Short mmCIF file of C-alpha atoms in Angstrom, two decimals:
data_model
loop_
_atom_site.label_atom_id
_atom_site.label_comp_id
_atom_site.label_asym_id
_atom_site.label_seq_id
_atom_site.Cartn_x
_atom_site.Cartn_y
_atom_site.Cartn_z
CA MET A 1 12.03 -6.08 6.58
CA SER A 2 13.57 -3.68 9.13
CA LEU A 3 11.54 -2.34 12.03
CA LEU A 4 11.34 1.07 10.37
CA GLY A 5 10.40 -0.68 7.14
CA LYS A 6 7.39 -2.27 8.86
CA VAL A 7 6.61 1.08 10.44
CA GLY A 8 6.74 2.56 6.95
CA VAL A 9 4.06 0.14 5.77
CA VAL A 10 1.80 1.02 8.69
CA SER A 11 2.57 4.73 8.27
CA ALA A 12 1.71 4.68 4.58
CA MET A 13 -1.61 2.96 5.23
CA THR A 14 -2.32 5.14 8.25
CA ALA A 15 -1.52 8.24 6.19
CA VAL A 16 -4.48 7.45 3.95
CA SER A 17 -6.72 7.13 6.99
CA ARG A 18 -5.43 10.31 8.63
CA VAL A 19 -5.85 12.35 5.46
CA PHE A 20 -9.44 11.17 5.15
CA GLY A 21 -9.90 11.83 8.86
CA LEU A 22 -8.67 15.37 8.43
CA ALA A 23 -10.94 15.79 5.41
CA ARG A 24 -13.95 14.68 7.42
CA GLU A 25 -13.10 17.19 10.17
CA ILE A 26 -12.80 19.97 7.60
CA ILE A 27 -16.28 19.10 6.33
CA MET A 28 -17.59 18.80 9.92
CA ALA A 29 -16.19 22.28 10.63
CA HIS A 30 -18.00 23.61 7.57
CA PHE A 31 -21.37 22.19 8.62
CA PHE A 32 -21.22 22.51 12.41
CA GLY A 33 -18.35 24.87 13.37
CA THR A 34 -17.72 24.95 17.13
CA GLY A 35 -21.40 25.07 18.05
CA THR A 36 -23.08 23.33 20.95
CA LEU A 37 -24.44 20.51 18.78
CA GLN A 38 -20.94 19.73 17.49
CA SER A 39 -19.62 19.65 21.04
CA ALA A 40 -22.48 17.34 22.04
CA PHE A 41 -21.48 15.04 19.19
CA VAL A 42 -17.84 15.04 20.34
CA ILE A 43 -18.93 14.06 23.86
CA ALA A 44 -21.20 11.31 22.50
CA PHE A 45 -18.54 9.85 20.21
CA ARG A 46 -16.09 9.51 23.09
CA ILE A 47 -18.27 6.83 24.70
CA PRO A 48 -17.71 4.16 22.00
CA ASN A 49 -14.07 5.27 21.82
CA LEU A 50 -13.79 4.49 25.52
CA PHE A 51 -14.95 0.90 24.84
CA ARG A 52 -12.62 0.63 21.82
CA ARG A 53 -9.58 1.62 23.86
CA LEU A 54 -10.61 -0.63 26.73
CA PHE A 55 -11.77 -3.81 24.97
CA GLY A 56 -10.36 -3.47 21.47
CA GLU A 57 -7.01 -1.77 21.07
CA GLY A 58 -6.36 -1.40 24.78
CA ALA A 59 -6.30 -3.89 27.63
CA LEU A 60 -7.87 -6.82 25.81
CA GLY A 61 -5.78 -6.29 22.69
CA ALA A 62 -2.57 -5.99 24.71
CA ALA A 63 -3.34 -9.18 26.67
CA PHE A 64 -4.58 -11.04 23.58
CA VAL A 65 -1.56 -10.59 21.26
CA PRO A 66 1.18 -12.34 23.31
CA VAL A 67 -1.11 -15.25 24.25
CA PHE A 68 -2.42 -15.68 20.70
CA ALA A 69 1.15 -15.68 19.33
CA GLU A 70 2.21 -18.23 21.95
CA ILE A 71 -0.71 -20.59 21.26
CA GLU A 72 -0.10 -20.56 17.53
CA ARG A 73 3.61 -21.20 18.00
CA THR A 74 3.25 -24.03 20.54
CA GLU A 75 -0.13 -25.66 19.81
CA GLY A 76 -0.89 -24.87 16.19
CA ARG A 77 -3.41 -22.89 14.19
CA GLU A 78 -6.50 -24.93 15.07
CA ARG A 79 -6.12 -24.20 18.80
CA ALA A 80 -5.38 -20.58 18.02
CA GLN A 81 -8.59 -20.36 15.94
CA LEU A 82 -10.62 -21.73 18.86
CA PHE A 83 -8.98 -19.26 21.23
CA LEU A 84 -9.79 -16.37 18.87
CA ALA A 85 -13.41 -17.52 18.59
CA ARG A 86 -13.78 -17.73 22.38
CA ILE A 87 -12.33 -14.25 22.88
CA LEU A 88 -14.71 -12.82 20.26
CA GLY A 89 -17.70 -14.62 21.76
CA LEU A 90 -16.92 -13.35 25.23
CA LEU A 91 -16.41 -9.84 23.85
CA VAL A 92 -19.81 -9.83 22.12
CA CYS A 93 -21.60 -11.02 25.26
CA ALA A 94 -19.91 -8.54 27.59
CA LEU A 95 -20.21 -5.53 25.32
CA GLY A 96 -23.76 -6.39 24.28
CA LEU A 97 -24.76 -6.18 27.94
CA LEU A 98 -22.87 -2.92 28.49
CA VAL A 99 -24.37 -1.35 25.38
CA GLY A 100 -27.87 -2.24 26.59
CA ILE A 101 -27.17 -0.67 29.97
CA GLY A 102 -25.68 2.39 28.28
CA VAL A 103 -28.79 2.93 26.15
CA ALA A 104 -30.95 2.77 29.29
CA VAL A 105 -28.69 5.33 30.99
CA THR A 106 -29.04 7.78 28.09
CA TYR A 107 -32.83 7.72 28.49
CA ALA A 108 -32.48 8.30 32.24
CA VAL A 109 -30.12 11.25 31.74
CA GLU A 110 -32.36 12.73 29.05
CA TRP A 111 -35.48 12.43 31.17
CA GLY A 112 -33.68 13.90 34.19
CA SER A 113 -32.25 16.93 32.36
CA ALA A 114 -33.85 20.15 31.24
CA SER A 115 -34.88 20.09 27.58
CA ASP A 116 -32.38 22.84 26.71
CA SER A 117 -29.53 21.26 28.71
CA ARG A 118 -26.22 20.64 26.94
CA TRP A 119 -26.19 17.11 28.38
CA ALA A 120 -29.67 16.31 27.09
CA GLU A 121 -28.54 17.23 23.57
CA ALA A 122 -25.76 14.61 23.69
CA MET A 123 -27.98 11.69 24.74
CA PRO A 124 -29.81 10.91 21.44
CA LEU A 125 -26.48 10.96 19.62
CA THR A 126 -24.91 8.66 22.21
CA ARG A 127 -27.79 6.19 21.83
CA ILE A 128 -27.22 5.83 18.11
CA MET A 129 -23.47 5.35 18.39
CA LEU A 130 -23.29 3.02 21.40
CA PRO A 131 -23.61 -0.19 19.31
CA TYR A 132 -20.63 1.00 17.30
CA ALA A 133 -18.57 0.26 20.42
CA LEU A 134 -19.23 -3.47 20.05
CA LEU A 135 -18.52 -3.50 16.31
CA ILE A 136 -15.26 -1.57 16.48
CA CYS A 137 -13.96 -3.78 19.30
CA VAL A 138 -14.55 -6.91 17.19
CA ALA A 139 -12.75 -5.20 14.31
CA ALA A 140 -9.85 -4.29 16.62
CA ILE A 141 -9.35 -7.89 17.80
CA VAL A 142 -9.35 -9.09 14.18
CA SER A 143 -6.70 -6.43 13.44
CA ALA A 144 -4.61 -7.66 16.38
CA ALA A 145 -4.75 -11.23 15.06
CA LEU A 146 -3.55 -10.02 11.66
CA ASN A 147 -0.72 -7.99 13.23
CA VAL A 148 0.63 -11.14 14.89
CA HIS A 149 1.17 -12.47 11.35
CA ASP A 150 2.94 -9.25 10.32
CA ARG A 151 -0.12 -8.21 8.30
CA PHE A 152 -0.19 -4.49 9.00
CA ALA A 153 -1.50 -2.94 5.79
CA ILE A 154 -5.16 -3.99 5.91
CA PRO A 155 -5.63 -3.34 9.67
CA SER A 156 -4.02 0.09 9.24
CA LEU A 157 -6.36 0.87 6.35
CA THR A 158 -9.47 -0.22 8.26
CA PRO A 159 -10.06 3.23 9.84
CA VAL A 160 -10.40 4.59 6.30
CA ILE A 161 -13.75 2.79 6.13
CA LEU A 162 -15.02 4.83 9.07
CA ASN A 163 -13.83 8.05 7.46
CA LEU A 164 -15.37 7.18 4.09
CA CYS A 165 -18.75 6.38 5.65
CA TRP A 166 -18.54 9.54 7.74
CA ILE A 167 -17.71 11.71 4.71
CA ALA A 168 -20.44 10.01 2.67
CA ALA A 169 -23.00 10.95 5.32
CA LEU A 170 -21.73 14.53 5.37
CA VAL A 171 -21.64 15.23 1.64
CA GLY A 172 -24.25 12.75 0.42
CA VAL A 173 -26.97 13.12 3.04
CA CYS A 174 -26.55 16.25 5.19
CA PRO A 175 -27.04 18.85 2.41
CA PHE A 176 -30.52 17.42 1.78
CA LEU A 177 -31.62 17.56 5.42
CA PRO A 178 -32.89 20.53 7.46
CA GLU A 179 -30.24 22.59 9.22
CA GLU A 180 -32.30 22.82 12.41
CA GLY A 181 -32.41 20.10 15.03
CA TYR A 182 -30.70 16.72 14.99
CA TRP A 183 -31.26 15.81 11.35
CA ARG A 184 -27.78 16.41 10.01
CA ILE A 185 -25.75 15.38 13.05
CA GLY A 186 -27.99 12.32 13.41
CA ALA A 187 -27.18 11.28 9.84
CA VAL A 188 -23.49 11.40 10.73
CA CYS A 189 -24.11 9.16 13.75
CA TRP A 190 -25.93 6.57 11.60
CA GLY A 191 -23.07 6.68 9.11
CA ILE A 192 -20.63 5.88 11.92
CA LEU A 193 -22.76 2.93 13.04
CA PHE A 194 -22.83 1.52 9.51
CA ALA A 195 -19.05 1.91 9.35
CA GLY A 196 -18.68 -0.54 12.25
CA PHE A 197 -20.09 -3.39 10.15
CA ALA A 198 -18.02 -2.34 7.14
CA GLN A 199 -14.75 -2.30 9.14
CA ILE A 200 -15.23 -5.93 10.15
CA ALA A 201 -16.14 -7.04 6.64
CA PHE A 202 -13.13 -5.23 5.15
CA GLN A 203 -10.67 -7.41 7.12
CA LEU A 204 -12.30 -10.81 6.58
CA PRO A 205 -10.56 -11.66 3.27
CA GLU A 206 -7.15 -10.96 4.83
CA LEU A 207 -8.10 -13.01 7.90
CA ARG A 208 -8.94 -15.96 5.63
CA ARG A 209 -5.62 -15.56 3.82
CA VAL A 210 -3.71 -16.18 7.05
CA GLY A 211 -5.83 -19.26 7.76
CA TYR A 212 -8.53 -18.00 10.14
CA ARG A 213 -12.29 -17.42 10.09
CA LEU A 214 -14.50 -14.98 11.96
CA ARG A 215 -16.17 -17.28 14.46
CA PHE A 216 -17.79 -16.77 17.84
CA ALA A 217 -17.66 -19.44 20.54
CA PHE A 218 -19.98 -18.66 23.45
CA THR A 219 -18.49 -21.21 25.85
CA GLY A 220 -17.71 -18.90 28.72
CA TRP A 221 -14.43 -17.90 30.27
CA ARG A 222 -14.09 -21.16 32.21
CA ALA A 223 -13.81 -23.19 28.99
CA SER A 224 -10.18 -22.28 28.31
CA PRO A 225 -7.20 -21.58 30.59
CA TYR A 226 -5.90 -19.23 27.92
CA VAL A 227 -9.06 -17.13 28.04
CA ARG A 228 -8.76 -16.98 31.81
CA GLN A 229 -5.12 -15.96 31.43
CA VAL A 230 -6.10 -13.10 29.13
CA LEU A 231 -8.85 -11.95 31.49
CA LEU A 232 -6.53 -12.07 34.50
CA GLN A 233 -3.87 -10.12 32.63
CA MET A 234 -6.27 -7.54 31.29
CA GLY A 235 -7.96 -7.04 34.66
CA PRO A 236 -5.52 -4.49 36.08
CA ALA A 237 -4.88 -3.02 32.65
CA SER A 238 -8.61 -2.56 32.16
CA LEU A 239 -8.74 -0.56 35.35
CA GLY A 240 -5.91 1.69 34.24
CA ILE A 241 -7.20 2.18 30.71
CA ALA A 242 -10.70 2.69 32.05
CA LEU A 243 -9.36 5.41 34.33
CA ALA A 244 -7.50 7.01 31.43
CA GLN A 245 -10.50 6.87 29.10
CA ILE A 246 -12.92 8.02 31.76
CA ASN A 247 -10.49 10.84 32.40
CA ILE A 248 -10.64 11.76 28.69
CA CYS A 249 -14.43 11.79 28.88
CA VAL A 250 -14.33 13.86 32.07
CA ASP A 251 -11.91 16.25 30.38
CA GLY A 252 -14.47 16.69 27.64
CA TRP A 253 -17.21 17.31 30.15
CA LEU A 254 -15.02 19.80 32.03
CA ALA A 255 -14.29 21.58 28.76
CA PHE A 256 -18.02 21.56 27.98
CA TYR A 257 -18.64 23.08 31.41
CA GLY A 258 -15.97 25.71 30.84
CA ALA A 259 -17.33 26.78 27.44
CA ALA A 260 -19.82 25.28 25.01
CA TRP A 261 -17.30 25.56 22.14
CA ALA A 262 -14.31 24.08 24.00
CA PRO A 263 -14.81 20.33 23.23
CA SER A 264 -15.13 21.17 19.54
CA ALA A 265 -11.94 23.27 19.52
CA LEU A 266 -10.04 20.49 21.29
CA GLU A 267 -11.39 17.87 18.89
CA TYR A 268 -10.41 19.86 15.79
CA ALA A 269 -6.94 20.43 17.27
CA ASP A 270 -6.67 16.76 18.19
CA ARG A 271 -7.38 15.78 14.59
CA ILE A 272 -4.47 17.90 13.36
CA ILE A 273 -2.15 16.40 15.99
CA TYR A 274 -3.25 12.86 15.15
CA LEU A 275 -2.19 13.18 11.53
CA PRO A 276 1.57 13.02 12.26
CA LEU A 277 1.01 10.99 15.44
CA GLY A 278 -0.84 8.31 13.50
CA LEU A 279 1.80 8.27 10.79
CA PHE A 280 4.65 7.52 13.19
CA GLY A 281 3.75 7.18 16.89
CA THR A 282 0.79 4.85 16.43
CA ALA A 283 2.59 3.02 13.61
CA PHE A 284 5.55 2.30 15.89
CA ALA A 285 3.23 0.98 18.62
CA THR A 286 1.44 -1.28 16.13
CA VAL A 287 4.70 -2.85 14.96
CA LEU A 288 6.49 -2.90 18.30
CA LEU A 289 4.04 -5.03 20.31
CA PRO A 290 4.46 -8.19 18.18
CA THR A 291 8.19 -7.42 17.77
CA TYR A 292 8.74 -7.03 21.52
CA SER A 293 6.54 -10.11 22.13
CA ARG A 294 8.75 -12.31 19.94
CA GLN A 295 11.92 -10.98 21.59
CA ALA A 296 10.46 -11.50 25.06
CA ALA A 297 9.37 -15.04 24.16
CA ASP A 298 12.95 -15.77 23.03
CA ALA A 299 14.32 -14.16 26.23
CA ASP A 300 16.48 -11.91 24.05
CA ARG A 301 16.74 -8.92 26.40
CA ALA A 302 19.63 -7.34 24.51
CA ALA A 303 17.65 -7.28 21.26
CA LEU A 304 14.60 -5.88 23.03
CA VAL A 305 16.57 -3.03 24.62
CA ALA A 306 18.26 -2.28 21.29
CA THR A 307 14.85 -2.16 19.59
CA LEU A 308 13.53 0.20 22.28
CA GLU A 309 16.52 2.55 22.06
CA ARG A 310 16.53 2.70 18.28
CA SER A 311 12.77 3.28 18.16
CA LEU A 312 12.99 6.20 20.61
CA ARG A 313 15.90 7.77 18.71
CA ASN A 314 13.98 7.42 15.45
CA LEU A 315 10.95 9.08 17.02
CA PHE A 316 12.93 12.02 18.43
CA VAL A 317 14.47 12.77 15.04
CA ILE A 318 11.14 12.46 13.22
CA MET A 319 8.73 14.06 15.69
CA ALA A 320 10.76 17.04 16.97
CA PRO A 321 10.49 19.09 13.74
CA MET A 322 6.81 18.21 13.40
CA ALA A 323 6.08 19.33 16.97
CA LEU A 324 7.91 22.66 16.89
CA GLY A 325 6.96 23.36 13.29
CA LEU A 326 3.31 22.87 14.19
CA MET A 327 3.66 25.27 17.11
CA ALA A 328 5.13 27.89 14.78
CA LEU A 329 2.40 27.49 12.16
CA ALA A 330 -0.59 26.69 14.41
CA THR A 331 -2.79 29.65 13.47
CA PRO A 332 -2.25 29.65 9.67
CA THR A 333 -2.61 25.86 9.57
CA VAL A 334 -5.95 25.92 11.40
CA SER A 335 -7.17 28.81 9.27
CA LEU A 336 -6.18 27.04 6.05
CA LEU A 337 -7.84 23.75 7.02
CA TYR A 338 -11.01 24.81 8.79
CA GLU A 339 -11.93 28.48 8.40
CA ARG A 340 -14.97 28.38 6.15
CA GLY A 341 -18.71 28.01 6.57
CA ALA A 342 -19.69 27.90 10.25
CA PHE A 343 -16.02 27.89 11.33
CA ASP A 344 -15.11 31.57 11.76
CA ALA A 345 -12.01 33.51 12.82
CA GLN A 346 -12.86 33.14 16.50
CA SER A 347 -13.04 29.36 16.09
CA THR A 348 -9.62 29.51 14.43
CA LEU A 349 -8.14 31.36 17.41
CA TRP A 350 -9.54 28.88 19.95
CA THR A 351 -8.43 25.85 17.93
CA ALA A 352 -4.95 27.23 17.15
CA ARG A 353 -4.28 27.76 20.85
CA ALA A 354 -5.15 24.11 21.47
CA VAL A 355 -2.94 22.96 18.58
CA ALA A 356 0.06 24.86 19.98
CA ALA A 357 -0.55 23.36 23.42
CA TYR A 358 -0.86 19.83 22.03
CA ALA A 359 2.15 20.09 19.70
CA LEU A 360 4.86 18.83 22.07
CA GLY A 361 2.52 15.94 22.77
CA LEU A 362 3.69 14.49 19.47
CA ILE A 363 6.92 13.55 21.26
CA ALA A 364 5.23 12.64 24.54
CA PHE A 365 2.47 10.46 23.07
CA SER A 366 4.84 8.72 20.64
CA SER A 367 7.34 7.93 23.38
CA ALA A 368 4.62 6.45 25.57
CA LYS A 369 3.39 4.30 22.68
CA THR A 370 6.97 3.00 22.26
CA VAL A 371 7.65 2.17 25.92
CA ILE A 372 4.32 0.70 27.09
CA PRO A 373 4.40 -2.31 24.68
CA VAL A 374 7.61 -3.51 26.42
CA PHE A 375 5.51 -4.28 29.49
CA TYR A 376 2.71 -5.82 27.44
CA ALA A 377 5.21 -8.09 25.67
CA HIS A 378 6.26 -9.44 29.08
CA LYS A 379 2.57 -9.99 29.94
CA ASP A 380 2.84 -7.28 32.58
CA LEU A 381 -0.22 -5.11 32.20
CA ARG A 382 -0.34 -4.17 35.87
CA THR A 383 2.63 -1.81 35.96
CA PRO A 384 1.52 0.54 33.14
CA VAL A 385 -1.88 0.65 34.78
CA THR A 386 -0.57 1.63 38.19
CA VAL A 387 1.58 4.38 36.71
CA ALA A 388 -1.24 5.60 34.47
CA ALA A 389 -3.65 5.71 37.42
CA TRP A 390 -1.43 8.10 39.35
CA CYS A 391 -0.80 10.22 36.28
CA VAL A 392 -4.53 10.34 35.57
CA LEU A 393 -5.17 11.74 39.03
CA GLY A 394 -2.57 14.45 38.45
CA ASN A 395 -4.01 15.19 35.04
CA PHE A 396 -7.53 15.51 36.42
CA ALA A 397 -6.34 17.89 39.13
CA LEU A 398 -4.58 20.12 36.58
CA ASN A 399 -7.60 20.09 34.28
CA LEU A 400 -9.93 21.03 37.11
CA LEU A 401 -7.64 23.92 38.08
CA SER A 402 -7.56 25.03 34.43
CA VAL A 403 -11.34 25.20 34.22
CA LEU A 404 -11.68 26.97 37.56
CA LEU A 405 -8.79 29.44 37.36
CA LEU A 406 -8.03 30.27 33.73
CA PRO A 407 -9.99 32.78 31.60
CA GLU A 408 -12.65 31.25 29.33
CA GLY A 409 -10.59 31.50 26.15
CA TRP A 410 -7.68 29.64 27.77
CA ARG A 411 -9.32 26.91 29.84
CA HIS A 412 -9.13 24.38 27.03
CA VAL A 413 -5.44 25.26 26.57
CA GLY A 414 -4.82 24.26 30.18
CA ILE A 415 -6.58 20.94 29.53
CA ALA A 416 -4.42 20.25 26.47
CA THR A 417 -1.21 21.21 28.30
CA SER A 418 -1.94 18.99 31.28
CA THR A 419 -2.56 16.05 28.92
CA VAL A 420 0.91 16.52 27.40
CA LEU A 421 2.60 16.84 30.80
CA ASN A 422 0.81 13.71 31.99
CA SER A 423 2.14 11.73 29.02
CA PHE A 424 5.74 12.88 29.60
CA ALA A 425 5.49 11.90 33.27
CA ASN A 426 4.00 8.52 32.38
CA THR A 427 6.84 7.70 29.96
CA GLY A 428 9.57 8.82 32.35
CA ILE A 429 8.28 6.70 35.22
CA LEU A 430 7.92 3.61 33.01
CA LEU A 431 11.49 3.99 31.73
CA ALA A 432 12.74 4.22 35.32
CA ILE A 433 10.90 0.98 36.14
CA LEU A 434 12.43 -0.80 33.14
CA ILE A 435 15.90 0.23 34.30
CA ARG A 436 15.22 -1.16 37.79
CA ARG A 437 14.25 -4.47 36.15
CA GLY A 438 17.51 -4.74 34.27
CA LEU A 439 16.26 -3.51 30.89
CA ARG A 440 18.66 -0.59 30.67
CA PRO A 441 18.33 1.70 27.69
CA ASN A 442 21.06 4.32 27.51
CA LEU A 443 19.11 7.25 28.93
CA ALA A 444 22.01 9.69 28.65
CA ASN A 445 22.27 9.01 24.93
CA LEU A 446 18.50 9.20 24.47
CA LEU A 447 18.23 12.49 26.38
CA SER A 448 21.13 13.96 24.43
CA THR A 449 19.53 12.91 21.14
CA ALA A 450 16.17 14.38 22.17
CA LEU A 451 17.65 17.74 23.23
CA ARG A 452 19.82 18.07 20.13
CA ALA A 453 16.88 17.13 17.88
CA LEU A 454 14.77 19.78 19.64
CA LEU A 455 17.54 22.36 19.15
CA ALA A 456 17.68 21.62 15.43
CA ALA A 457 13.89 21.69 15.24
CA GLY A 458 13.74 24.95 17.24
CA LEU A 459 16.06 26.72 14.80
CA MET A 460 13.97 25.41 11.92
CA ALA A 461 10.70 26.52 13.60
CA GLY A 462 12.01 30.05 14.16
CA ALA A 463 12.97 30.33 10.51
CA VAL A 464 9.62 28.92 9.39
CA TYR A 465 7.67 31.37 11.58
CA ALA A 466 9.64 34.33 10.19
CA LEU A 467 9.30 33.08 6.62
CA HIS A 468 5.54 32.65 6.89
CA ALA A 469 5.11 36.11 8.39
CA TRP A 470 7.14 37.60 5.53
CA LEU A 471 5.20 35.66 2.87
CA ALA A 472 1.89 36.70 4.41
CA GLY A 473 3.09 40.32 4.37
CA GLN A 474 3.58 40.03 0.61
CA GLY A 475 -0.14 39.41 0.24
CA LEU A 476 0.11 35.69 -0.65
CA THR A 477 -2.79 33.43 0.27
CA LEU A 478 -2.62 30.70 2.90
CA PHE A 479 -2.81 28.09 0.14
CA LEU A 480 0.68 29.27 -0.86
CA THR A 481 2.26 30.50 2.37
CA VAL A 482 1.64 27.41 4.52
CA PRO A 483 2.86 24.78 2.02
CA LEU A 484 5.89 26.95 1.14
CA ALA A 485 6.79 27.40 4.81
CA ILE A 486 6.44 23.64 5.44
CA ALA A 487 8.56 22.79 2.40
CA VAL A 488 11.33 25.20 3.40
CA GLY A 489 11.20 23.92 6.98
CA GLY A 490 11.64 20.33 5.81
CA ALA A 491 14.55 21.30 3.58
CA LEU A 492 16.17 23.29 6.39
CA TYR A 493 15.77 20.59 9.07
CA PHE A 494 17.78 18.00 7.15
CA PRO A 495 21.15 19.86 7.26
CA LEU A 496 20.44 20.97 10.83
CA ALA A 497 19.82 17.36 11.85
CA ARG A 498 23.01 16.29 10.09
CA LEU A 499 24.81 18.88 12.20
CA PHE A 500 23.19 18.17 15.58
CA VAL A 501 22.06 14.50 15.45
CA PRO A 502 24.13 12.89 12.67
CA THR A 503 24.16 9.34 14.10
CA ALA A 504 20.43 9.22 14.83
CA LEU A 505 19.62 10.71 11.42
CA ARG A 506 21.83 8.09 9.75
CA GLU A 507 19.91 5.34 11.58
CA VAL A 508 16.63 6.68 10.24
CA LEU A 509 17.94 6.93 6.69
CA ASP A 510 19.58 3.48 6.80
CA ASP A 511 16.32 1.87 7.93
CA LEU A 512 14.24 3.34 5.13
CA PRO A 513 12.89 0.48 2.96
CA PHE A 514 14.11 1.89 -0.37
CA ARG A 515 17.61 2.49 1.06
CA ARG A 516 17.81 -1.11 2.30
CA ARG A 517 16.68 -2.51 -1.05
CA ARG A 518 19.26 -0.42 -2.90
CA ALA A 519 21.96 -1.53 -0.45
#
């Protein structure tokens, strides 16, 4: 299967998850709007996500995949099973301790805050969801082991379990609970915790099919040189990812400081952005790490550079129309998806501004997810960390200036914009480092492709914006105007892409699974 074919599998599975994720946010908007309690929930949920990025999909996952693949190739499946068990055992011990400390901290913060403080409201929710951090990290390592065997479908579907449990709590429990207090939002938190167990169980049959079992070996890090190797490799990466994730949490707190509704508006916007990002950017990253790892293990630098170049060209052609089209249709899209119940017109305005600011991040975030795995495949987790650390400092400075200098209705826009700029800077610096190391993608060709794809997408976005305005002026509802504008935009982008980026478009079309089968 071609690289884009594998990406297609992940994208298809991820699409299911993202659609359910968007559905859950629509229901959350109906019940909680952009109120203080919703923002407190957003802040609380970022804590387990910090652990997931750090110990699951982040540093540990990036260090685990190349070593796990190497052990299985050189020493066999039995040694690889023992290595997996030791990593999981160490993960449970470390995170169990951190979760216990975190629960104690929530009590301390709650006792030290005024009863009507925004921060005090977030603490009970954080307490419920902290154990989810341990569960989701175990699920993430199991997913990484499956990805090494080119099993992408089940791991990519696993987030659906979270969304289903979340939606079940919203529609099956919340309507029967009092609107006042923590009853409804607390039910959502318990649903998320239950989802952690379900996400692990969902992957176990597939894990057994590739010859492994879910086992935990509590033998300590000294028991295996491979475990020590992973820990040494993830050490610097952990610092960088920790800085990035702490920065995300601090951004949320800064937004909360700037306005009680701001974290909610950013979270709703983020969910819209993550629908296309998950379909393509995250899917590419999922497939590329094991692909790069095999090419690095074979010392095939030419193949690795070719994979990197082709992946970036594919992303530019795919993400440019999504980014600019989303900017053009930000307000009607937000209104169509969210504006009902507690989510009013003012909430739509705040969220649409954030969506427009985040939109170009589709290109920035996807590019970063394509470049960073090159370093991970070479077991170099230090370099991305160092670069990320400097970018995080710049991002924090811009976010702080946004909160202090911008008007209240625009502070969260400054936070979103600085996040996008940070990601572009991160990707550019990493590409420059790869070139210095002799991995030389053709930057002139990549830049030309990106600019021409943006030009085609810009012409499409202008036409889409004008078309939607005209349709709305005819008195049509959003349920008609938004889908019609998107459909026309998609139809218009194809001939524009054939005009401006014909070679890159042909690459995308040639790599499509159904085209390859027919050929």
